[in-house]
Coordinates of C-alpha atoms and ligand atoms in Angstrom, one line a residue:
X6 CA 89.7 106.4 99.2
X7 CA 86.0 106.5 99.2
X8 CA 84.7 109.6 100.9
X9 CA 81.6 108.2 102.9
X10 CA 81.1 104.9 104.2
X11 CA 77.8 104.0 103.7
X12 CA 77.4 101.3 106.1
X13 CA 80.0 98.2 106.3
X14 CA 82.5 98.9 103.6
X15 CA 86.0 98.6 104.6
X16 CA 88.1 101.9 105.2
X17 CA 90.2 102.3 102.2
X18 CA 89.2 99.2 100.5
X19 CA 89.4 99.4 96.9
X20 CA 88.3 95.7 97.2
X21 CA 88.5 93.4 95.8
X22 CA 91.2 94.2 93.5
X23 CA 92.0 91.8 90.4
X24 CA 95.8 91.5 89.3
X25 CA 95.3 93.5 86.2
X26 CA 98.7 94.5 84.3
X27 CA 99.3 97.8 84.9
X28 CA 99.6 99.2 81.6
X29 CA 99.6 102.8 83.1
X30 CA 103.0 103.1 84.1
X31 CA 105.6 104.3 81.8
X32 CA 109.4 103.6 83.0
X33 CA 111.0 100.2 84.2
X34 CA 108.9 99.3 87.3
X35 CA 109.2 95.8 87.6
X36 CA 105.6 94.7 85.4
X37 CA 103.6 91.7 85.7
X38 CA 103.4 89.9 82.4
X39 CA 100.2 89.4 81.5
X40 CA 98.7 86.5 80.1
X41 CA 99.0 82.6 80.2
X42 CA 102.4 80.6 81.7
X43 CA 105.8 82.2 82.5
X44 CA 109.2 81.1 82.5
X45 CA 107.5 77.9 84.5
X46 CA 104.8 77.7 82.5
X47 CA 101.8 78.9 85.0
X48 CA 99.6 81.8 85.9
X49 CA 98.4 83.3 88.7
X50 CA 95.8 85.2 89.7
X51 CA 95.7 87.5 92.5
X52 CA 92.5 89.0 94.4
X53 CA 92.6 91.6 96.9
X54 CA 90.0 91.9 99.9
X55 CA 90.4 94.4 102.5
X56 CA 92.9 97.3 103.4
X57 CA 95.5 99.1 101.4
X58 CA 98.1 97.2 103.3
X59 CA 96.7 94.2 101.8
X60 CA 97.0 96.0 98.6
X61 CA 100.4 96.4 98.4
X62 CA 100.6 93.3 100.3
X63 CA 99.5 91.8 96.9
X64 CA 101.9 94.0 94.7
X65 CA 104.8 91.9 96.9
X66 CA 103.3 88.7 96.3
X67 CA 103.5 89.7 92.4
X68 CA 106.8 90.3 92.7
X69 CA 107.9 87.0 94.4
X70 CA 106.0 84.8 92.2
X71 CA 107.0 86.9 88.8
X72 CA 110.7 86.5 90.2
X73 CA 110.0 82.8 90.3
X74 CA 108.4 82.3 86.9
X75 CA 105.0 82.5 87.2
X76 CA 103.2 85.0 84.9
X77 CA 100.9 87.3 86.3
X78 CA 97.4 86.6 84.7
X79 CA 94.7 89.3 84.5
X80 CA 91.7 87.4 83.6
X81 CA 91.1 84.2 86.6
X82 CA 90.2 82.6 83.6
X83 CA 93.7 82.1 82.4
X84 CA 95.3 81.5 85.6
X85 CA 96.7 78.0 87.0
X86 CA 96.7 79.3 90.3
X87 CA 94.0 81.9 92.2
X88 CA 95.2 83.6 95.2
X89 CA 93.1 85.4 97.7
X90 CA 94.5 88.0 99.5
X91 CA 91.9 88.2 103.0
X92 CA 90.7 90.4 105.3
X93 CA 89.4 89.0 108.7
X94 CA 88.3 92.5 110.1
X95 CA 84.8 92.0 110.3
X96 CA 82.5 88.6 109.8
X97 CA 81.2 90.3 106.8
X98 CA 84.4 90.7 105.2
X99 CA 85.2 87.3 105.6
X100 CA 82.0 85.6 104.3
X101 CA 82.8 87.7 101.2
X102 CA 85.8 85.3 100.8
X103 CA 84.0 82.6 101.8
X104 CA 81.5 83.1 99.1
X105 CA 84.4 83.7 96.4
X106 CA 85.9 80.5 97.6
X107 CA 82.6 78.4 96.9
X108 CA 82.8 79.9 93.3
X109 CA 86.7 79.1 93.0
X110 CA 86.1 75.4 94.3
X111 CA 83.6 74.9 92.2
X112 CA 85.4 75.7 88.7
X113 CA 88.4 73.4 90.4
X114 CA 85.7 70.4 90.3
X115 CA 84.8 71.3 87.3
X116 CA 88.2 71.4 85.2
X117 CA 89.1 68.2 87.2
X118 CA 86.0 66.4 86.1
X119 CA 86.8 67.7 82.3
X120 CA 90.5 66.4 82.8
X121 CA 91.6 69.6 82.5
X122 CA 95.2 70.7 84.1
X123 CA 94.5 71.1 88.3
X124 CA 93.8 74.4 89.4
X125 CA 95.8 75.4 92.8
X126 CA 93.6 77.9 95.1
X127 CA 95.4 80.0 98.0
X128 CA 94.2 81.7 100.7
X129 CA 96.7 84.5 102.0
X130 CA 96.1 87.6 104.0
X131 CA 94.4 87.7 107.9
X132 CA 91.6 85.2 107.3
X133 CA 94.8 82.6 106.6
X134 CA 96.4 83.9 109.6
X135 CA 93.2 83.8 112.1
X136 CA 92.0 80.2 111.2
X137 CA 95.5 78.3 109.9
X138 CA 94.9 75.4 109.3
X139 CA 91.1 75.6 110.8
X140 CA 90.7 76.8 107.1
X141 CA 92.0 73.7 105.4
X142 CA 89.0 71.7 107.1
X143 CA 86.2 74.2 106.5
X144 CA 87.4 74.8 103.1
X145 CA 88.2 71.7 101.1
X146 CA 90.0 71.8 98.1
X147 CA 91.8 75.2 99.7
X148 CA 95.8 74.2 98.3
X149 CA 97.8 76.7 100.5
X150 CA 97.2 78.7 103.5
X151 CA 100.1 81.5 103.9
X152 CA 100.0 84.2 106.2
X153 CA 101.2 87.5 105.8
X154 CA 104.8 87.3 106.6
X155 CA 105.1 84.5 104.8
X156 CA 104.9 85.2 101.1
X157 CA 108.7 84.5 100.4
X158 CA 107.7 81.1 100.8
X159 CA 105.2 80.6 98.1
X160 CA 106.9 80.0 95.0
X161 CA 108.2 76.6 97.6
X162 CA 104.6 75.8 98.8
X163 CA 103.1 76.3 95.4
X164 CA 105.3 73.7 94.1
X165 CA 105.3 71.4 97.3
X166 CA 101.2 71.7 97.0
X167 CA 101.6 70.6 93.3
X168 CA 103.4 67.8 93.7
X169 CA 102.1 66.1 96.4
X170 CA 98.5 66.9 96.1
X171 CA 99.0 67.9 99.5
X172 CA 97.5 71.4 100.9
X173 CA 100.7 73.3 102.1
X174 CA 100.7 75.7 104.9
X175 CA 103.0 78.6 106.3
X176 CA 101.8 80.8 109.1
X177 CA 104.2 81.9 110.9
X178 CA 104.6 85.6 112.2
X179 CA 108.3 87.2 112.2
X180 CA 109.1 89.7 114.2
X181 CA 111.7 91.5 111.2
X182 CA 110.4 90.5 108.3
X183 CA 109.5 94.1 106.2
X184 CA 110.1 92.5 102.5
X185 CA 112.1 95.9 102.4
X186 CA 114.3 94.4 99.5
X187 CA 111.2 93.6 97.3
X188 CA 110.5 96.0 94.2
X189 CA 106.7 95.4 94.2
X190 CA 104.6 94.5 91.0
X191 CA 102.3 97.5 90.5
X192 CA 98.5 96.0 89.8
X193 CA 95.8 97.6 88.6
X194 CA 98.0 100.5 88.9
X195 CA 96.7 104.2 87.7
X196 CA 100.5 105.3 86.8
X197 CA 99.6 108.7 89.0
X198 CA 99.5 107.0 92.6
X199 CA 101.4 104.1 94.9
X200 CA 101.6 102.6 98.0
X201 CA 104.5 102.0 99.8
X202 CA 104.6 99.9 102.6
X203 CA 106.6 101.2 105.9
X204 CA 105.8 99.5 108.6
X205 CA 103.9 96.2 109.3
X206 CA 102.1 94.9 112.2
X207 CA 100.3 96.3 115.2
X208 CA 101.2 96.0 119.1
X209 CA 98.5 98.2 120.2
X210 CA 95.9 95.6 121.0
X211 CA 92.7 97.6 120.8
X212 CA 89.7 95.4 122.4
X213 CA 87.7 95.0 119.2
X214 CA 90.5 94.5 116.9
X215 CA 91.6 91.4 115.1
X216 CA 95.1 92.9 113.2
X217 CA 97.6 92.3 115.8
X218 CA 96.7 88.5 115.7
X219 CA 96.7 88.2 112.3
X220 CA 99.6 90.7 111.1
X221 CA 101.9 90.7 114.5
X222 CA 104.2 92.8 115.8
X223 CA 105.1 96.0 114.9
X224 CA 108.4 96.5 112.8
X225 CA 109.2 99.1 111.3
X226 CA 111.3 99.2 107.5
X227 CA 114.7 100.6 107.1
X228 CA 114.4 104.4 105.8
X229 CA 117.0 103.6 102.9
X230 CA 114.9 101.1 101.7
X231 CA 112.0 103.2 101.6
X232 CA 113.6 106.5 99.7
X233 CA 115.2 104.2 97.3
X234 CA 111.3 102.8 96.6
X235 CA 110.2 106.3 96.5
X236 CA 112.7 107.3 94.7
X237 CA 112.3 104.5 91.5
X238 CA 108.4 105.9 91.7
X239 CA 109.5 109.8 91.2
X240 CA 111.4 108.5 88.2
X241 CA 108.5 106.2 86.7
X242 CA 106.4 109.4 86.8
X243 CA 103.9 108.7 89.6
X244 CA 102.6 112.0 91.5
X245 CA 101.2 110.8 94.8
X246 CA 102.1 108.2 97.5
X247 CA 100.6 107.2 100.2
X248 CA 103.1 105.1 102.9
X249 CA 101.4 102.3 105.0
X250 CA 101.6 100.5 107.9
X251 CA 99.1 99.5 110.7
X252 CA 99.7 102.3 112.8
X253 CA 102.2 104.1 110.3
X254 CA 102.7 106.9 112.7
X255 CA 104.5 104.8 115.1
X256 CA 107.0 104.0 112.5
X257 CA 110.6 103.6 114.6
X258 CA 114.0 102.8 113.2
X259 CA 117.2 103.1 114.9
X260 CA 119.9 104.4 112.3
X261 CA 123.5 103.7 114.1
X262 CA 122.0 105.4 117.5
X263 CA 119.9 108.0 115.5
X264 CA 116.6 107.1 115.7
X265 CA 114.1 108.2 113.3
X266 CA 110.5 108.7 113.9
X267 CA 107.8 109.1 111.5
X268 CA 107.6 112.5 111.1
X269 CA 112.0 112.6 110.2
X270 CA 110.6 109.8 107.6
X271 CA 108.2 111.8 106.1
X272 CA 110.0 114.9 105.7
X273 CA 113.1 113.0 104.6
X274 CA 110.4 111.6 101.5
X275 CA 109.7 115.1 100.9
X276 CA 112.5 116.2 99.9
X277 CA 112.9 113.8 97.1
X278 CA 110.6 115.5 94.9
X279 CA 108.4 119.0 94.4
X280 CA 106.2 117.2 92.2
X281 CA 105.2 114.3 94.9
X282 CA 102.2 114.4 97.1
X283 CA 102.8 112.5 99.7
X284 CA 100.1 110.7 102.2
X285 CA 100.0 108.1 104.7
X286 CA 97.5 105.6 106.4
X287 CA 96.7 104.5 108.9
X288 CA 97.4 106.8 112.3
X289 CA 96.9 106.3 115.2
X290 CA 96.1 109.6 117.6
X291 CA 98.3 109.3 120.5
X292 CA 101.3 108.8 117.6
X293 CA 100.4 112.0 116.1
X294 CA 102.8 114.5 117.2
X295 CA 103.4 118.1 117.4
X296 CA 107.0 117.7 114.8
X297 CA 104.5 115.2 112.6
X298 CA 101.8 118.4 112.4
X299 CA 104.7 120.6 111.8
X300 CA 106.0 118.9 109.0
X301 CA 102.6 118.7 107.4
X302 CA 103.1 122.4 107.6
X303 CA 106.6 123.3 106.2
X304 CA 106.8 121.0 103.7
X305 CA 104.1 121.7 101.2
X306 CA 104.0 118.3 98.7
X307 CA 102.5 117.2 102.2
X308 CA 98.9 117.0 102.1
X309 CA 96.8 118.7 104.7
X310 CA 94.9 115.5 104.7
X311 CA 94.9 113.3 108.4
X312 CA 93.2 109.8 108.2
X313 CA 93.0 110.3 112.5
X314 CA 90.7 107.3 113.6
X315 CA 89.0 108.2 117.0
X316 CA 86.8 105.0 117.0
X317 CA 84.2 106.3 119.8
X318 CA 83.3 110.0 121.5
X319 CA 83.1 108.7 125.0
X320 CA 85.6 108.3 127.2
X321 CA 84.3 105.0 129.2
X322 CA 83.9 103.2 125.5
X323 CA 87.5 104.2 124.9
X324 CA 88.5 102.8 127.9
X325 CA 87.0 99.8 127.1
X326 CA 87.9 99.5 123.6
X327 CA 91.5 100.6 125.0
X328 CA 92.3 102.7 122.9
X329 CA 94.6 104.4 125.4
X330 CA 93.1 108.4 124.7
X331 CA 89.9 109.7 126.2
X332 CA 87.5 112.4 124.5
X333 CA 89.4 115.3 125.9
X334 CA 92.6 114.4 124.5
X335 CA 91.2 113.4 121.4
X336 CA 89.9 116.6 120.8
X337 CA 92.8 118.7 122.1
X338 CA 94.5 117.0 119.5
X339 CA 92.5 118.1 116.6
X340 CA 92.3 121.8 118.0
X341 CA 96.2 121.5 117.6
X342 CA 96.1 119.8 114.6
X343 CA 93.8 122.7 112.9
X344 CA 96.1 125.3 114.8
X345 CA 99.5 124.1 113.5
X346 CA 98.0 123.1 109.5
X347 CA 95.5 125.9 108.8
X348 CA 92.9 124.2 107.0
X349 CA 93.7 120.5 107.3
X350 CA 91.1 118.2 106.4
X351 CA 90.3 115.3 108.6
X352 CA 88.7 112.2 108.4
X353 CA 88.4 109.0 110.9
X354 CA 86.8 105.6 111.8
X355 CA 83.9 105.1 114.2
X356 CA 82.2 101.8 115.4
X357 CA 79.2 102.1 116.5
X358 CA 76.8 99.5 119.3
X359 CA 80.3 98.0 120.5
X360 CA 80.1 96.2 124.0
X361 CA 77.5 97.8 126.4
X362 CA 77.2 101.2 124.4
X363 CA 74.1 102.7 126.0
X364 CA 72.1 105.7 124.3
X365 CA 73.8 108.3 126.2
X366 CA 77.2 106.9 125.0
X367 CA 76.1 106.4 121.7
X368 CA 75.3 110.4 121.3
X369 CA 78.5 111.2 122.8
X370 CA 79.4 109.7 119.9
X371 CA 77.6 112.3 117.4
X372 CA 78.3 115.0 119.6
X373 CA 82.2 114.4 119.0
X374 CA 81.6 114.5 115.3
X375 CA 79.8 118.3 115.7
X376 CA 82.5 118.9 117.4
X377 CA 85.0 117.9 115.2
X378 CA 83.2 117.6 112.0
X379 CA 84.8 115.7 109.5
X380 CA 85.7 115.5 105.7
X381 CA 85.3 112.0 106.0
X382 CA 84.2 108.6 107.6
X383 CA 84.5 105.1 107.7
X384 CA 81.8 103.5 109.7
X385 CA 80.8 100.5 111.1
X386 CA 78.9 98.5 113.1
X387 CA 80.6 96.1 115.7
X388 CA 81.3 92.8 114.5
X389 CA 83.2 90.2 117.5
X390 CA 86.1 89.2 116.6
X391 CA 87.3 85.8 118.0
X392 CA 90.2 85.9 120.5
X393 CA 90.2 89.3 121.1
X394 CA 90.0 90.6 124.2
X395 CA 86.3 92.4 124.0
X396 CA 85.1 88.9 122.8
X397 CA 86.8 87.5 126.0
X398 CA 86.2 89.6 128.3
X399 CA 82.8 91.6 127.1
X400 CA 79.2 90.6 126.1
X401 CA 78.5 91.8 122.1
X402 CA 75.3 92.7 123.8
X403 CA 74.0 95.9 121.5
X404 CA 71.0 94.0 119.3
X405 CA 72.5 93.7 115.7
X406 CA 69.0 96.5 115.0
X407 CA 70.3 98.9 117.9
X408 CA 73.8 99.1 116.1
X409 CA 72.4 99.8 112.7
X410 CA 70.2 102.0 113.8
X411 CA 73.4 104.2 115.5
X412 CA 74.9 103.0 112.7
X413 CA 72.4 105.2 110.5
X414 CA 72.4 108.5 112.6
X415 CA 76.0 108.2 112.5
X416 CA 76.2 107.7 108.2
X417 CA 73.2 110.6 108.1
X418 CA 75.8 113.2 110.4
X419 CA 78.4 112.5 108.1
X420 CA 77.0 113.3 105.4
X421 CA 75.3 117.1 106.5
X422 CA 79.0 117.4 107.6
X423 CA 80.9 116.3 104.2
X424 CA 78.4 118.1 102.3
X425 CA 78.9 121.4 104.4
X426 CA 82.6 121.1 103.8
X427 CA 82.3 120.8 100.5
X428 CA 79.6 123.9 100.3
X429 CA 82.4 125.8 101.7
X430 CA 84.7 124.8 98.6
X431 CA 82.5 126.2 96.2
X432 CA 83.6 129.4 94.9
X433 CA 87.7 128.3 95.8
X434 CA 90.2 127.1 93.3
X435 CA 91.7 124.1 94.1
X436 CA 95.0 122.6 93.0
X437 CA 94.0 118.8 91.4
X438 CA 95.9 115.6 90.7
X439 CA 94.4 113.9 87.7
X440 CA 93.9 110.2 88.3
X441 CA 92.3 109.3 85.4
X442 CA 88.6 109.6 83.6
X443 CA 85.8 110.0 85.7
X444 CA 83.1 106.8 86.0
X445 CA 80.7 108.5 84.6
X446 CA 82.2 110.2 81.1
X447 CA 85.1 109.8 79.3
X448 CA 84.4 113.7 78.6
X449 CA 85.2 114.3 82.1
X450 CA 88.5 113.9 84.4
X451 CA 88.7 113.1 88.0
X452 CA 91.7 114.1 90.8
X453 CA 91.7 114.8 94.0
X454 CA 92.5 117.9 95.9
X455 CA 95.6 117.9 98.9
X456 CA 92.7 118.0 101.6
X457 CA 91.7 114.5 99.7
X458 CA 88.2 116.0 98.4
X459 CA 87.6 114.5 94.8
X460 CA 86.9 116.7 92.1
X461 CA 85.6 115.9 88.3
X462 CA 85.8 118.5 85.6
X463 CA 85.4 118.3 82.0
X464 CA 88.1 117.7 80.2
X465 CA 90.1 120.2 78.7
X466 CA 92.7 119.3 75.1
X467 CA 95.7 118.4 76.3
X468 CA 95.6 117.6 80.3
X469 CA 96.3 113.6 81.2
X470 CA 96.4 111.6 84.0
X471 CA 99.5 112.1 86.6
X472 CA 99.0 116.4 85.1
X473 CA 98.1 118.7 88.2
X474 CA 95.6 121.4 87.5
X475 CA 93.8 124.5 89.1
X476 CA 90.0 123.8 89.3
X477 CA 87.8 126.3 90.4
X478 CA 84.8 124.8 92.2
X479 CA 81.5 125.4 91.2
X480 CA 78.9 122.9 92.8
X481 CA 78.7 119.8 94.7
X482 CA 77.4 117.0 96.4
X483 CA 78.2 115.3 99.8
X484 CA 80.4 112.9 97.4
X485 CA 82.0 115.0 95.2
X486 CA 83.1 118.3 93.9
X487 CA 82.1 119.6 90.5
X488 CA 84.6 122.2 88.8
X489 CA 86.1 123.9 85.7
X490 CA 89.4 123.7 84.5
X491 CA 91.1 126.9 84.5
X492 CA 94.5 126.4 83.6
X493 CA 97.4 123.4 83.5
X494 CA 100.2 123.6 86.5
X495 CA 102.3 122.4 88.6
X496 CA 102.5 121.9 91.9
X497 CA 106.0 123.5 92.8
X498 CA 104.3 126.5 91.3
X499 CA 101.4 126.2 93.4
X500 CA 103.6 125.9 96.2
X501 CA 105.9 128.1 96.0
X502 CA 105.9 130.9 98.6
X503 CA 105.1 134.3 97.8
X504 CA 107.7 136.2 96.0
X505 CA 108.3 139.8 97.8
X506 CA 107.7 142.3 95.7
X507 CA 110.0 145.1 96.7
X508 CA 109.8 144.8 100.2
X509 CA 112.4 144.1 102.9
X510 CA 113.1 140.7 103.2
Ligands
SAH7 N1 95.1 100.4 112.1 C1 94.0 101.2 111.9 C2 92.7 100.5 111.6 C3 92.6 99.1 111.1 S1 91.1 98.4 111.0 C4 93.7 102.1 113.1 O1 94.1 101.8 114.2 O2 93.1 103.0 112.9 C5 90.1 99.7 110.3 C6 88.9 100.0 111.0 O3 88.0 99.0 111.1 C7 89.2 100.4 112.5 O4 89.7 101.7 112.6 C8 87.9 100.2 113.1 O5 87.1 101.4 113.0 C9 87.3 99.1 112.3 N2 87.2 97.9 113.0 C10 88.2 97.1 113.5 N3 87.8 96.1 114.1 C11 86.4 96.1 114.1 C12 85.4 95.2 114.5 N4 85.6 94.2 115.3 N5 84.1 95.6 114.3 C13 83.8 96.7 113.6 N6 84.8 97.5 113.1 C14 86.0 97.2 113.3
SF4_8 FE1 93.6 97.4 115.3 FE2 94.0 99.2 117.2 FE3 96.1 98.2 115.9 FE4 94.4 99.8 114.6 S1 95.7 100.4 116.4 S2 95.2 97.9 113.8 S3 92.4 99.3 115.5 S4 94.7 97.1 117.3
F3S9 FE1 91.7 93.4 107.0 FE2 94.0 92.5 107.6 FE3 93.8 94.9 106.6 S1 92.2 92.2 108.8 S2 91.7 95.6 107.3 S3 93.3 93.0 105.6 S4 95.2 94.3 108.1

């Protein structure tokens, strides 16, 4: 997760992601096979745009299509067929896609001029789903349009599309469909740390908000299918999951007339492993209950970590954005939150100049954040979203310079706030889950801490990826920590509670 969002970056978008072979796992995940043609004798090529939900998303769509021969191909170069996986949550993010698409389109003309074999390009994801086949006529030479609870499908469009020259199309919405069978493909996977997917879809209908038109309605996956995924990824040697859904925290099964909530799910993944952290994306706050903060406490492969989106810090926005909390309860929440997990870290999502946002609502706004003060961000500025029910029923009327103006005051806060927090780290030992080399220097490591604060420290002989270690902090900046190794651990050790030393029990 990136720590700050500088201005319109998607939350959690590691974007866009290319269908690199993970080569970073070690035990018998299912694996893409790299290179040109399959058992059918074609390659595709998947790009990601967006959320982690489209991530994994992706890793599903691996797993279908290397189930039905195709060969997952690293390089769009030696692919027969590009996917892209889309994000329609803001204009910006889909005029990315739109610009991929020109350059896709164009290397299709230009292999089909040369005589070369026809290159099939998809569009999947929430753009797919917003404009159906509105896409097909704004985009020629597009070959399928799938929505998201359609991917068992493609391996039949793909070849429907092939034969007939025809673009193929499959949009329909399900109200069941979790893919809970599917053993997803890990891309571009670190070995360390996985998604799983829990839930999918969103019936919360938020005013500004374009995901329950394009991903549905909630459903939630059945828990045995989620320890047994869990479960395969403890014994492939990852460290870290983080579970998914749209608004995970609402995640709802009924087991024979035992219902199980989120917070029963999370602690039932718990106890597969010491060794697993374990975090999840994206809550909502008026799902985040008391048991859910008390299991974040008792169970300590946990993190203290709360993605906890608040969106706006005045009530009358709220309102209007219907996001069915108001400031009060918002912040009541996170005054329980800090009182039940000593120490949690927090982070959220704001928008800022949506629908009629004066100044005085606007520093309600920043006045929440003192309030509250955050690890971390994602910020925004409003972008309408057709069909939802601010861009029916609300004028976008805060001047595009107004909102990035807010939008700058708001980034600026953040960041006094993340660098304070991380001030306050210098000095502590932390407990670190190396994820790999850091960007800079192969002479130094990079992890993260359980409150989610990223930490790079030279490298020490003998620590790897997926290795936990105690850092002790010693500078920062509003991005990062900067530490020093001090010794190799792990984390049942680091969690273990205090042995009594000849006391009573
Ligand atoms: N399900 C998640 C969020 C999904 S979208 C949740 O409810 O928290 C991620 C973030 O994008 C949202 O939290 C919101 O801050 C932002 N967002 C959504 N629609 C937007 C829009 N129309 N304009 C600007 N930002 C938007
Ligand atoms: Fe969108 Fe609201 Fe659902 Fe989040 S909770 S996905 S913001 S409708
Ligand atoms: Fe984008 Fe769809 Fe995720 S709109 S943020 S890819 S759910």
């Amino acid at each position: 997760m990136q720590p700050i969002a500088d201005l319109d970056v998607l939350p959690d978008a590691v974007a866009p992601v290319s269908s690199a072979p993970d080569t970073a796992g070690t035990l018998d995940l299912p694996r893409p096979v790299a290179g040109r043609g399959g058992t059918n004798g074609r390659a595709v090529y998947i790009e990601t745009y967006g959320c982690q939900m489209n991530v994994a998303d992706s890793e599903l769509v691996a797993s279908i299509l290397s189930g039905a021969g195709y060969a997952i191909a690293s390089d769009e170069m030696d692919a027969d067929v590009v996917l892209l996986n889309t994000c329609a949550i803001r204009e910006k993010a889909e005029d990315r896609v739109r610009g991929r698409l020109t350059h896709v389109r164009a290397r299709k003309e230009r292999q089909a001029a040369e005589g070369g074999a026809a290159l099939q390009i998809g569009v999947l994801g929430c753009m797919a789903e917003r404009l159906r086949s509105k896409l097909l006529e704004q985009e020629r030479l597009v070959d399928l349009v799938v929505g998201p609870d359609a991917y068992r499908d493609l391996p039949r469009l793909l070849a429907e599309s092939e034969a007939t020259g025809q673009a193929a199309v499959n949009v329909q919405l399900s109200r069941e469909e979790t893919y809970a069978d599917l053993a997803p493909v890990r891309l571009d996977s670190n070995g360390v740390s996985a998604f799983v997917s829990i839930m999918r879809g969103c019936d919360n209908m938020c005013a500004f908000c374009v995901v329950p038109f394009t991903r549905g309605r909630e459903r939630s996956r059945p828990v045995a299918s989620i320890l047994s995924e869990v479960g395969q990824l403890v014994d492939a040697g990852y460290k870290e999951v983080t579970v998914l859904g749209q608004n995970v925290n609402s995640y709802r099964v009924d087991q024979g007339g035992a219902p199980v909530d989120f917070a029963e799910l999370l602690y039932r993944i718990s106890l597969l492993s010491p060794e697993l952290r374990i975090r999840y994306s994206t809550s909502h706050p008026k799902d985040c209950s008391d048991e859910l903060l008390h299991v974040h406490r008792e169970r300590p492969t946990v993190c203290d970590f709360i993605h906890l989106p608040v969106q706006h810090g005045n009530t009358d926005v709220l309102a209007r954005m219907r996001r069915t909390y108001t400031r009060e309860h918002y912040l009541d929440l996170v005054e329980r939150a800090r009182a039940i997990v000593p120490g949690v870290s927090l982070s959220t999502d704001i928008i800022a100049g949506f629908c009629g946002e004066t100044d005085a609502e606007h520093a309600d706004t920043l006045s929440l954040m003192e309030a509250v003060r955050y690890d971390h961000a994602f910020t925004f500025a409003y972008s309408e979203r057709p069909d939802t029910y601010a861009a029916r029923k609300y004028a976008d009327d805060v001047p595009d310079s107004v909102k990035r103006a807010r939008l700058s005051e708001i980034v600026a806060l953040q960041r006094e706030h993340a660098l304070a927090s991380h001030t306050a780290r210098v000095g502590r030992e932390e407990v670190v889950l190396v994820e790999g080399t850091s960007k800079r220097s192969d002479a130094q490591l990079r992890g993260r801490t359980d409150t989610s604060h990223m930490v790079v420290f030279d490298r020490p002989a003998g620590l790897e990826r997926g290795d936990y270690a105690v850092v002790r902090v010693d500078d920062c900046t509003s991005a990062t920590l900067l530490g020093t190794f001090v010794r190799k651990t792990t984390l049942a050790a680091e969690t273990a509670p205090p042995v009594a030393v000849g006391g009573v029990a």
